[in-house]
Coordinates of C-alpha atoms in Angstrom, one line a residue:
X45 CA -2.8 -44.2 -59.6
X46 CA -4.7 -42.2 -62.7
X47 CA -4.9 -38.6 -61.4
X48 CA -8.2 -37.2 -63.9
X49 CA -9.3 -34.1 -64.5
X50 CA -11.9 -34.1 -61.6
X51 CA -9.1 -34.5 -58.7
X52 CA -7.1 -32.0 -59.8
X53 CA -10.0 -29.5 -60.0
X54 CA -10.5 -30.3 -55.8
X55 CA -7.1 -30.0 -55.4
X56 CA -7.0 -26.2 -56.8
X57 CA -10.4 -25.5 -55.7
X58 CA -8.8 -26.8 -51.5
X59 CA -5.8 -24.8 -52.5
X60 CA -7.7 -21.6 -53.1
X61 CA -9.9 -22.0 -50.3
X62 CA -7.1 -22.5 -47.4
X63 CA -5.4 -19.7 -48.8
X64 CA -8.5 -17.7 -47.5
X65 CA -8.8 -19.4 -44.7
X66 CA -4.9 -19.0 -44.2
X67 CA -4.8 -15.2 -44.2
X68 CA -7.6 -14.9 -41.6
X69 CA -5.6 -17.4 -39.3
X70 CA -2.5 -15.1 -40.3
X71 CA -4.4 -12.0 -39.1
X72 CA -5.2 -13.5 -35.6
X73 CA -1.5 -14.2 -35.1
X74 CA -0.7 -10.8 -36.4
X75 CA -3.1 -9.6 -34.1
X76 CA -1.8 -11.5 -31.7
X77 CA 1.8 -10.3 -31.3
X78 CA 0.8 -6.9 -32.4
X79 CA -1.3 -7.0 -29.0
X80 CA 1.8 -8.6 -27.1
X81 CA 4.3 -6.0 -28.4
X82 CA 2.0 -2.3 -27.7
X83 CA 0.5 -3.8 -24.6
X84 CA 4.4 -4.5 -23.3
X85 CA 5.3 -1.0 -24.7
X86 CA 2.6 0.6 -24.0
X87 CA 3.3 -0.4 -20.2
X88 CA 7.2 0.7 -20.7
X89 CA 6.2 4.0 -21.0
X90 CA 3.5 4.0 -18.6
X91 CA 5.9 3.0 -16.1
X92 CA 8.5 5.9 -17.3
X93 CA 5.6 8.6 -16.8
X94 CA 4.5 7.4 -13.2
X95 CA 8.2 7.7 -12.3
X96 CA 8.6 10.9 -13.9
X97 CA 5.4 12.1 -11.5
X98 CA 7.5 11.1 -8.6
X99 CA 11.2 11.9 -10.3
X100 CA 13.4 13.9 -7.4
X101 CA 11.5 12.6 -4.3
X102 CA 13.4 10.5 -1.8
X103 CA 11.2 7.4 -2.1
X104 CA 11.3 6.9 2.4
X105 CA 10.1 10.2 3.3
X106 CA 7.0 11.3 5.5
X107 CA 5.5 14.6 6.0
X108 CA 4.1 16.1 9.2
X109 CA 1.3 18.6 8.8
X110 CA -1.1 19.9 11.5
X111 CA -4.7 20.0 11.3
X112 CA -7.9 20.8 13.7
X113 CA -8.5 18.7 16.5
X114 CA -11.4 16.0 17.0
X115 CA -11.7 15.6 20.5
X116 CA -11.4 17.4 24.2
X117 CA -8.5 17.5 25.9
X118 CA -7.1 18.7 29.3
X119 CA -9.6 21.5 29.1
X120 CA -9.2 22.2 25.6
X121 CA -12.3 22.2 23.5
X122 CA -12.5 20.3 20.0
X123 CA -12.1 21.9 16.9
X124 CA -9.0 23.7 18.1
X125 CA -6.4 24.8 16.1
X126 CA -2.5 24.7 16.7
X127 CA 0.5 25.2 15.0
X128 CA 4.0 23.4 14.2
X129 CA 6.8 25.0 15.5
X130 CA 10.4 24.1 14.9
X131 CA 10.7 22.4 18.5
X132 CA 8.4 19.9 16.4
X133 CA 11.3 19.6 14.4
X134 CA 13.7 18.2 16.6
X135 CA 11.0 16.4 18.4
X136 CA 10.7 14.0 14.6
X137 CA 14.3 14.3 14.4
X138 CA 14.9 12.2 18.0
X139 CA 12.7 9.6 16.7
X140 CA 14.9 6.3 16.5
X141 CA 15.2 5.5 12.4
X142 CA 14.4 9.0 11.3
X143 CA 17.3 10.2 9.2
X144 CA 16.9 13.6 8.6
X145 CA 14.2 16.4 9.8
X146 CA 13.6 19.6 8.1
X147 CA 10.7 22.5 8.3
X148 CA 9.2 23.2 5.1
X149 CA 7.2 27.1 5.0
X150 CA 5.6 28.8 2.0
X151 CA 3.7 32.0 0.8
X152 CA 1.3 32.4 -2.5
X153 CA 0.5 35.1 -4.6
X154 CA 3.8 36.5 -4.2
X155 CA 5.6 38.5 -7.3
X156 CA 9.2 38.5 -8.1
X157 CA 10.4 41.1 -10.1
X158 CA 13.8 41.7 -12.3
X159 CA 14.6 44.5 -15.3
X160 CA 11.0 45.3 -15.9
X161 CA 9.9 41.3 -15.7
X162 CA 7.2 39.8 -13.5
X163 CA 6.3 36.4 -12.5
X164 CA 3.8 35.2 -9.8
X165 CA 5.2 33.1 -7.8
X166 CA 5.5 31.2 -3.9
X167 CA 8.3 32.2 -1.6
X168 CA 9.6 28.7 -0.1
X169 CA 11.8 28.9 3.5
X170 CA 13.7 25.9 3.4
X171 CA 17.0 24.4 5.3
X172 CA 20.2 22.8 3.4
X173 CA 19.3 19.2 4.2
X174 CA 15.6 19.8 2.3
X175 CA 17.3 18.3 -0.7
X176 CA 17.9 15.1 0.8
X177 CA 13.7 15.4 0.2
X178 CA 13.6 16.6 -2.9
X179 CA 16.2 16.6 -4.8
X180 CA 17.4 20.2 -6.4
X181 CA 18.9 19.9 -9.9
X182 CA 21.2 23.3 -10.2
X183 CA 21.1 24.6 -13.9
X184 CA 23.2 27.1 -12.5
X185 CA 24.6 27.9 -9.0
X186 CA 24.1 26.4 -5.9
X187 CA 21.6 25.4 -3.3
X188 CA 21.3 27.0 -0.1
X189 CA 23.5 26.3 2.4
X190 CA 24.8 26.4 5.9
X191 CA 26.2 29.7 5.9
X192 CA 22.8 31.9 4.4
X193 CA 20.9 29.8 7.6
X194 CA 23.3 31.2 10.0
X195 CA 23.3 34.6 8.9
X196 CA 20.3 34.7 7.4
X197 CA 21.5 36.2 4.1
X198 CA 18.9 37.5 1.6
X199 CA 20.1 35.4 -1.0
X200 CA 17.7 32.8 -3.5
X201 CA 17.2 29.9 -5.4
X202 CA 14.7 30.8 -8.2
X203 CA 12.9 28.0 -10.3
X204 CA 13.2 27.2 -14.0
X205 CA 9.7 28.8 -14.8
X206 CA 11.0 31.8 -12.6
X207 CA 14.0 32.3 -14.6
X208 CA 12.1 32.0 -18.1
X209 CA 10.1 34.5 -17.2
X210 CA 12.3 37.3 -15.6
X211 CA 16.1 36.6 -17.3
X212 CA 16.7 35.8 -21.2
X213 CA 17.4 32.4 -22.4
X214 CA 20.7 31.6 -21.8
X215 CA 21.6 34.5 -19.3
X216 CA 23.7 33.2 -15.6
X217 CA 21.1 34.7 -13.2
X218 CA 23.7 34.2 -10.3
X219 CA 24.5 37.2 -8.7
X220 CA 21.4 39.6 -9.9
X221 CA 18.9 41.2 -7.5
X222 CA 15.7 40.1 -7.7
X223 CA 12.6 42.0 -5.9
X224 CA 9.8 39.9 -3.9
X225 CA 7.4 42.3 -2.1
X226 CA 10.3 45.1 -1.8
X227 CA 12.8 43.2 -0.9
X228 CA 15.7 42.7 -3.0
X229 CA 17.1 38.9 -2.7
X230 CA 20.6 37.9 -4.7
X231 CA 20.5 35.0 -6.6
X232 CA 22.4 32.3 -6.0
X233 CA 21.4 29.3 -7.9
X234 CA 18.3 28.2 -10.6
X235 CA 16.6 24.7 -9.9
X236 CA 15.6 23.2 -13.4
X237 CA 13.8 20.9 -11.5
X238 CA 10.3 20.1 -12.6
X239 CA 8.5 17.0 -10.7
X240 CA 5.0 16.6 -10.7
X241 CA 5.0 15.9 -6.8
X242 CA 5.7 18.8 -4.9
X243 CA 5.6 19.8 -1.2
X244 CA 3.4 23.4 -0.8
X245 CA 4.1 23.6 -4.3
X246 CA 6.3 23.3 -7.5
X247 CA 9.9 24.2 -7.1
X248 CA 9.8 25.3 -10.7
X249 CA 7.5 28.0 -9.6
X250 CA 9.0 29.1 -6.3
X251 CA 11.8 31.4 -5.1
X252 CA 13.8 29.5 -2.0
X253 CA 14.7 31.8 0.8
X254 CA 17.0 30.6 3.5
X255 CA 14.5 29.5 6.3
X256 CA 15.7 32.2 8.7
X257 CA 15.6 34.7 6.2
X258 CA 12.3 34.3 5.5
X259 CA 11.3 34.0 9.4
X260 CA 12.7 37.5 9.6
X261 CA 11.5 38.7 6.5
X262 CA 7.4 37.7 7.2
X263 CA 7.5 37.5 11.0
X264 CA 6.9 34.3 11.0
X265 CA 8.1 33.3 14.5
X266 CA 8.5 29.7 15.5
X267 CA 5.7 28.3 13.1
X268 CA 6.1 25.6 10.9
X269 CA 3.8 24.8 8.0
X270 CA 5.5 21.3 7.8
X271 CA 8.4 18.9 9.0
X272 CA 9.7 16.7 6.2
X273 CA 11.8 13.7 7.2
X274 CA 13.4 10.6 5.6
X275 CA 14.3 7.0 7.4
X276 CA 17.3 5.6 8.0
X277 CA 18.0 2.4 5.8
X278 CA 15.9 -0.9 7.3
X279 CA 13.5 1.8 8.7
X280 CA 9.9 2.6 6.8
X281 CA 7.8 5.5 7.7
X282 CA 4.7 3.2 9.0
X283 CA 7.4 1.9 11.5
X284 CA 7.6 5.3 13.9
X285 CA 4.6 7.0 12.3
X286 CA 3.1 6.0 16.1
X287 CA 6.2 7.4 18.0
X288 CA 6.3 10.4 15.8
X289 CA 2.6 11.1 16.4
X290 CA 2.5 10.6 20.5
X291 CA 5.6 12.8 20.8
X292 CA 3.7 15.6 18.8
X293 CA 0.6 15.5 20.4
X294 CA 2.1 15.3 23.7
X295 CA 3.8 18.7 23.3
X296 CA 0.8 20.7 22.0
X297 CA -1.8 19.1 24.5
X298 CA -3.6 16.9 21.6
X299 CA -5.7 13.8 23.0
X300 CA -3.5 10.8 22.2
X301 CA -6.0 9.0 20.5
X302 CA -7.4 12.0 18.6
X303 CA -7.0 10.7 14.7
X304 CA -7.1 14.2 12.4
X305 CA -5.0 16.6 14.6
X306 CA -1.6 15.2 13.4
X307 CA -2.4 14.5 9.6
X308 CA 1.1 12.6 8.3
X309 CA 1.6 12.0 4.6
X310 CA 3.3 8.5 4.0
X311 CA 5.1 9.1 0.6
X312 CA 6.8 5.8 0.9
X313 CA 3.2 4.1 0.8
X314 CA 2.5 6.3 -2.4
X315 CA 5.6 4.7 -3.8
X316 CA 4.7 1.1 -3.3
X317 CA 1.4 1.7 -4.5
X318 CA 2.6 2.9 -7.6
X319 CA 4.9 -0.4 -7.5
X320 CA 2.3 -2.7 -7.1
X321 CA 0.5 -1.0 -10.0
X322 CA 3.2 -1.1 -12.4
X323 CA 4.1 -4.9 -11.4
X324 CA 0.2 -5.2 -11.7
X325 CA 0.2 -3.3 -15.1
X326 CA 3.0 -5.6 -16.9
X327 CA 1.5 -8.7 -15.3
X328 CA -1.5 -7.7 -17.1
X329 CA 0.1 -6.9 -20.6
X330 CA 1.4 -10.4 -20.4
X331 CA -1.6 -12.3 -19.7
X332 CA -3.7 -10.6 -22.2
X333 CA -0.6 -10.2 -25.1
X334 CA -0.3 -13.9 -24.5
X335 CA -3.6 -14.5 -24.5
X336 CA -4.8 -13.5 -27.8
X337 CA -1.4 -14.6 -29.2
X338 CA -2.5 -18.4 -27.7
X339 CA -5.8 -17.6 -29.6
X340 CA -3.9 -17.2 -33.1
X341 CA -1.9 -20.3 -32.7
X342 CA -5.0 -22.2 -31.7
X343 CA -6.4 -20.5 -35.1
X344 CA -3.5 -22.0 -36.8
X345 CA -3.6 -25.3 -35.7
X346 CA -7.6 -25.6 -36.5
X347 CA -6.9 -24.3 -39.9
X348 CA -4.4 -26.8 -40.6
X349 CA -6.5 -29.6 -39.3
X350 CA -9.2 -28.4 -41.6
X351 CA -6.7 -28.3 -44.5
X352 CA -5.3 -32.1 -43.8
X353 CA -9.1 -33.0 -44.4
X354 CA -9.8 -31.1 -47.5
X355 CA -6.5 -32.2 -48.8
X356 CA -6.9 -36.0 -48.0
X357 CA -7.2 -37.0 -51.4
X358 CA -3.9 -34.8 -52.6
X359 CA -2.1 -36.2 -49.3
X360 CA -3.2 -39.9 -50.5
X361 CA -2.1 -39.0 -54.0
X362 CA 1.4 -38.4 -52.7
X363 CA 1.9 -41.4 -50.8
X364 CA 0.6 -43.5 -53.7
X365 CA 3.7 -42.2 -55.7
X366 CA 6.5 -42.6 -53.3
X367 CA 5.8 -39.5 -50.6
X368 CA 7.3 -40.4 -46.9
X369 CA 5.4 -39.9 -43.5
X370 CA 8.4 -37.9 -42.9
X371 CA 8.2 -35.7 -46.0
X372 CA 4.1 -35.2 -45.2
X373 CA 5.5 -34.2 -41.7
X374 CA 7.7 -31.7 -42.8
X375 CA 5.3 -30.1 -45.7
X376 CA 2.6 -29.7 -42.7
X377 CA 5.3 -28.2 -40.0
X378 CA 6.6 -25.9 -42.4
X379 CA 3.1 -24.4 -43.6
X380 CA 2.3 -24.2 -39.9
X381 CA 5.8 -22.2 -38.7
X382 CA 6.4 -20.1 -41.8
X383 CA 2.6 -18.9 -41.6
X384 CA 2.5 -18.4 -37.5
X385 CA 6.3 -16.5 -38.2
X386 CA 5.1 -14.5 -41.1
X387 CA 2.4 -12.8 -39.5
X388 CA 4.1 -12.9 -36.3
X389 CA 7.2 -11.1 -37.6
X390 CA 4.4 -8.4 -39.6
X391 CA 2.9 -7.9 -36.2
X392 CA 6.3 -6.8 -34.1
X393 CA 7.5 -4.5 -37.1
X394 CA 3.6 -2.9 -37.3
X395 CA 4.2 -3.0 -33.1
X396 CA 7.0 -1.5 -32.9
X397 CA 5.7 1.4 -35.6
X398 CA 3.0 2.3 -33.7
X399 CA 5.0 2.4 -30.6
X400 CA 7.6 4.7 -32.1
X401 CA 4.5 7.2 -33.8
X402 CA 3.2 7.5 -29.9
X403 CA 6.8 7.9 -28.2
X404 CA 7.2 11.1 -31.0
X405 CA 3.6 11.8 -30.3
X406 CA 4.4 12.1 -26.7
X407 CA 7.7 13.3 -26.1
X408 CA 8.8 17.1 -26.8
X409 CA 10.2 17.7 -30.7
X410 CA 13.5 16.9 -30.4
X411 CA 14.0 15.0 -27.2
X412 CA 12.8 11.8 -25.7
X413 CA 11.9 11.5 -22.2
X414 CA 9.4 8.6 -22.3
X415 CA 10.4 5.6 -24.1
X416 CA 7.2 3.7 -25.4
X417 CA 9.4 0.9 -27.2
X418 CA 10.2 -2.9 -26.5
X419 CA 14.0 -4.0 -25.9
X420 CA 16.0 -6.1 -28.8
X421 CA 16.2 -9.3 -26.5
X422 CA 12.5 -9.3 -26.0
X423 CA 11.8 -8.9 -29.4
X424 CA 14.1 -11.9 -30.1
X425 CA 12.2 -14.1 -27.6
X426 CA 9.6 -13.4 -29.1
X427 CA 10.5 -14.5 -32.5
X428 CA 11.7 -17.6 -31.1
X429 CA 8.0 -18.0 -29.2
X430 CA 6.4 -17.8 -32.7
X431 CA 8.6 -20.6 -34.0
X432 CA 7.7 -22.8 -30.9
X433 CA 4.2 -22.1 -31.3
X434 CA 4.2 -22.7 -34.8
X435 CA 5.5 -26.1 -34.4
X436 CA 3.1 -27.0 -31.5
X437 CA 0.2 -25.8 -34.0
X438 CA 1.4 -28.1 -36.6
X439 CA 1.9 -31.1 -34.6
X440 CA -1.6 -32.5 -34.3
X441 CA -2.7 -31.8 -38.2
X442 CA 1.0 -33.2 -39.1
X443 CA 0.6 -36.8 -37.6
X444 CA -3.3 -36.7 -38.8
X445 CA -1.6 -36.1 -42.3
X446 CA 1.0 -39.2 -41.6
X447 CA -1.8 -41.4 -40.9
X448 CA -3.7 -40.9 -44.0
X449 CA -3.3 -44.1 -46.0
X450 CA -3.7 -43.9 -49.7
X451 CA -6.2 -46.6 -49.9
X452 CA -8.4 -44.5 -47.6
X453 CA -7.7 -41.3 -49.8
X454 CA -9.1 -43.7 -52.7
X455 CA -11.8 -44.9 -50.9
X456 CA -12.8 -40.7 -50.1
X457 CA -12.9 -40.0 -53.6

């Protein structure tokens, strides 16, 4: 077959034009993965900084607060107010599945005072087994224990914004005096503990007497601003939040059915709300990486269906001069992969640098806490994905190229 000057002009002129076309098909796969790879990674991190929010809190724990009542009662008018007392306590800590019970009792706009230093701060009362609710992570010292309960020592935990503030970086605080409204309490231990969720606020911010010592201290009586409690494993809070309630209200004259008096906070819920969330989130991420990377690889396949029309005639040429369906196969299956794995591989590496510019954006100079970044084995699968698609986007033009006969490629021109 005479190849003139006329046919080879189309065949540059199809050539330059699915180039263009080619790099806007390229793009939407780019855009594609690029989308797959911050949406996962974006998630990641979203996922680290919901569980830093709850980070230290036993996930099965309930609190018990009291509140005003809404309805009359064996002579007792609405609207009334009553207090926890540590006979509550025990009352939660009967309760079949409940694990452990402990009062929880606070003061504001208190100020601790050490070598010329102030900080304002809460005064917590709290027992031993209160870290089995939160969990106290000792930079130095210790935690209270049995022994300051029993004899009510005037001893302290202070928190890490405490300790900044009154001692120098560095310095062991254990075994100084510090002052909180004229009273001098020996420190025993720093909590560097800094969760988002707190109970009658942030333990960062606090200075932990033993419970009894600060009954004695403030006069507090028997009161109790609130009972914290975990389950027992197989047990979840909704399960005796009923028992825990009708025991309560039965001891401080409260109308069983009355629903504000006994206000109880289900932190376990909380917890599977923010599961369902995060499950929800990266479900999300998927569908809608996915989603615009199936759009890019439809993109691809349309553009190579347009090329195997525009380059009938070049197609034709080649079969007229020996060409196998096999080797128009393999030119049309290897545009298609090489251009959907191009961009693809451009759109994790640009990915992956965005990612890493937000995680240093995020995270303190110098350490990481929240990782915003994908893991090697899904970035691998996701290579391989590219190839697959690439080959199902070249399948369709591929066999329309093997079909194209060179008489018809004649008969075109």
């Amino acid at each position: 077959m005479k190849i003139d000057r006329d046919t080879l002009e189309e065949i540059l002129v199809t050539i330059t034009r699915n180039k263009t076309r080619s790099l806007l098909t390229a793009f939407g796969v780019f855009w594609g993965i690029f989308m797959l790879i911050a949406l996962i990674g974006g998630g990641q991190g979203m996922q680290q900084e919901l569980q830093h929010e709850f980070e230290g809190f036993a996930t099965n724990s309930g609190f018990l607060i009291s509140n005003s009542t809404s309805m009359p009662y064996k002579g007792f008018k609405k609207g009334r107010w009553w207090d926890v007392d540590v006979d509550d306590v025990e009352r939660v800590r009967q309760v079949p599945g409940v694990e452990v019970a402990t009062p929880s009792t606070a003061m504001w706009g208190k100020t601790a005072s050490y070598g010329g230093n102030k900080y304002e701060c809460s005064v917590k009362g709290l027992y031993p087994e209160y870290e089995r609710i939160e969990h106290q992570e000792m930079a130095y010292g210790r935690f209270i224990n049995d022994v300051d309960i029993r004899e009510a020592r005037k001893v302290c935990v202070i928190g890490k914004r405490v300790y900044e503030s009154l001692f120098k970086p560095g310095e062991d605080p254990c075994g100084q005096y510090v002052q909180v409204d004229s009273v001098y309490y020996r420190v025993v231990g720093m909590c560097a503990s800094e969760g988002n969720v707190n109970i009658q606020g942030q333990a960062s911010e606090a200075v932990t007497l033993p419970y009894t010592t600060m009954k004695n201290v403030y006069n507090l009586g028997d009161k109790v601003q609130v009972v914290c409690f975990t389950m027992k494993p197989g047990y979840k809070v909704k399960d005796v939040q009923p028992e825990v309630e009708r025991r309560v209200k039965a001891a401080h004259y409260i109308h069983p059915d009355d629903p504000q008096a006994v206000m109880l906070l289900n932190l376990e819920a909380m917890f599977s709300m923010m599961d369902n969330l995060l499950t929800g989130t990266r479900l999300l991420a998927w569908l809608v990486g996915l989603g615009t990377l199936l759009a890019g690889a439809i993109g691809v396949s349309n553009i190579m269906m347009v090329t195997v029309k525009e380059r009938t005639v070049e197609i034709g040429i080649r079969r007229a001069i020996g060409a196998r369906p096999r080797d128009i196969l393999q030119q049309i299956m290897s545009e298609s992969i090489v251009l959907t794995t191009v961009a693809g591989l451009a759109g994790i590496s640009f990915g992956v640098f965005v990612l890493n510019v937000l995680e240093t954006a995020v995270n303190p100079p110098g350490v990481v806490e929240t990782h915003y970044q994908v893991s090697f084995g899904l970035a691998i699968g996701t290579c391989l994905l590219l190839v697959a698609l690439g080959v199902l986007a070249g399948l369709a033009p591929a066999y329309r190229a093997m079909a194209i006969k060179p008489i018809d490629a004649i008969r075109d021109e």
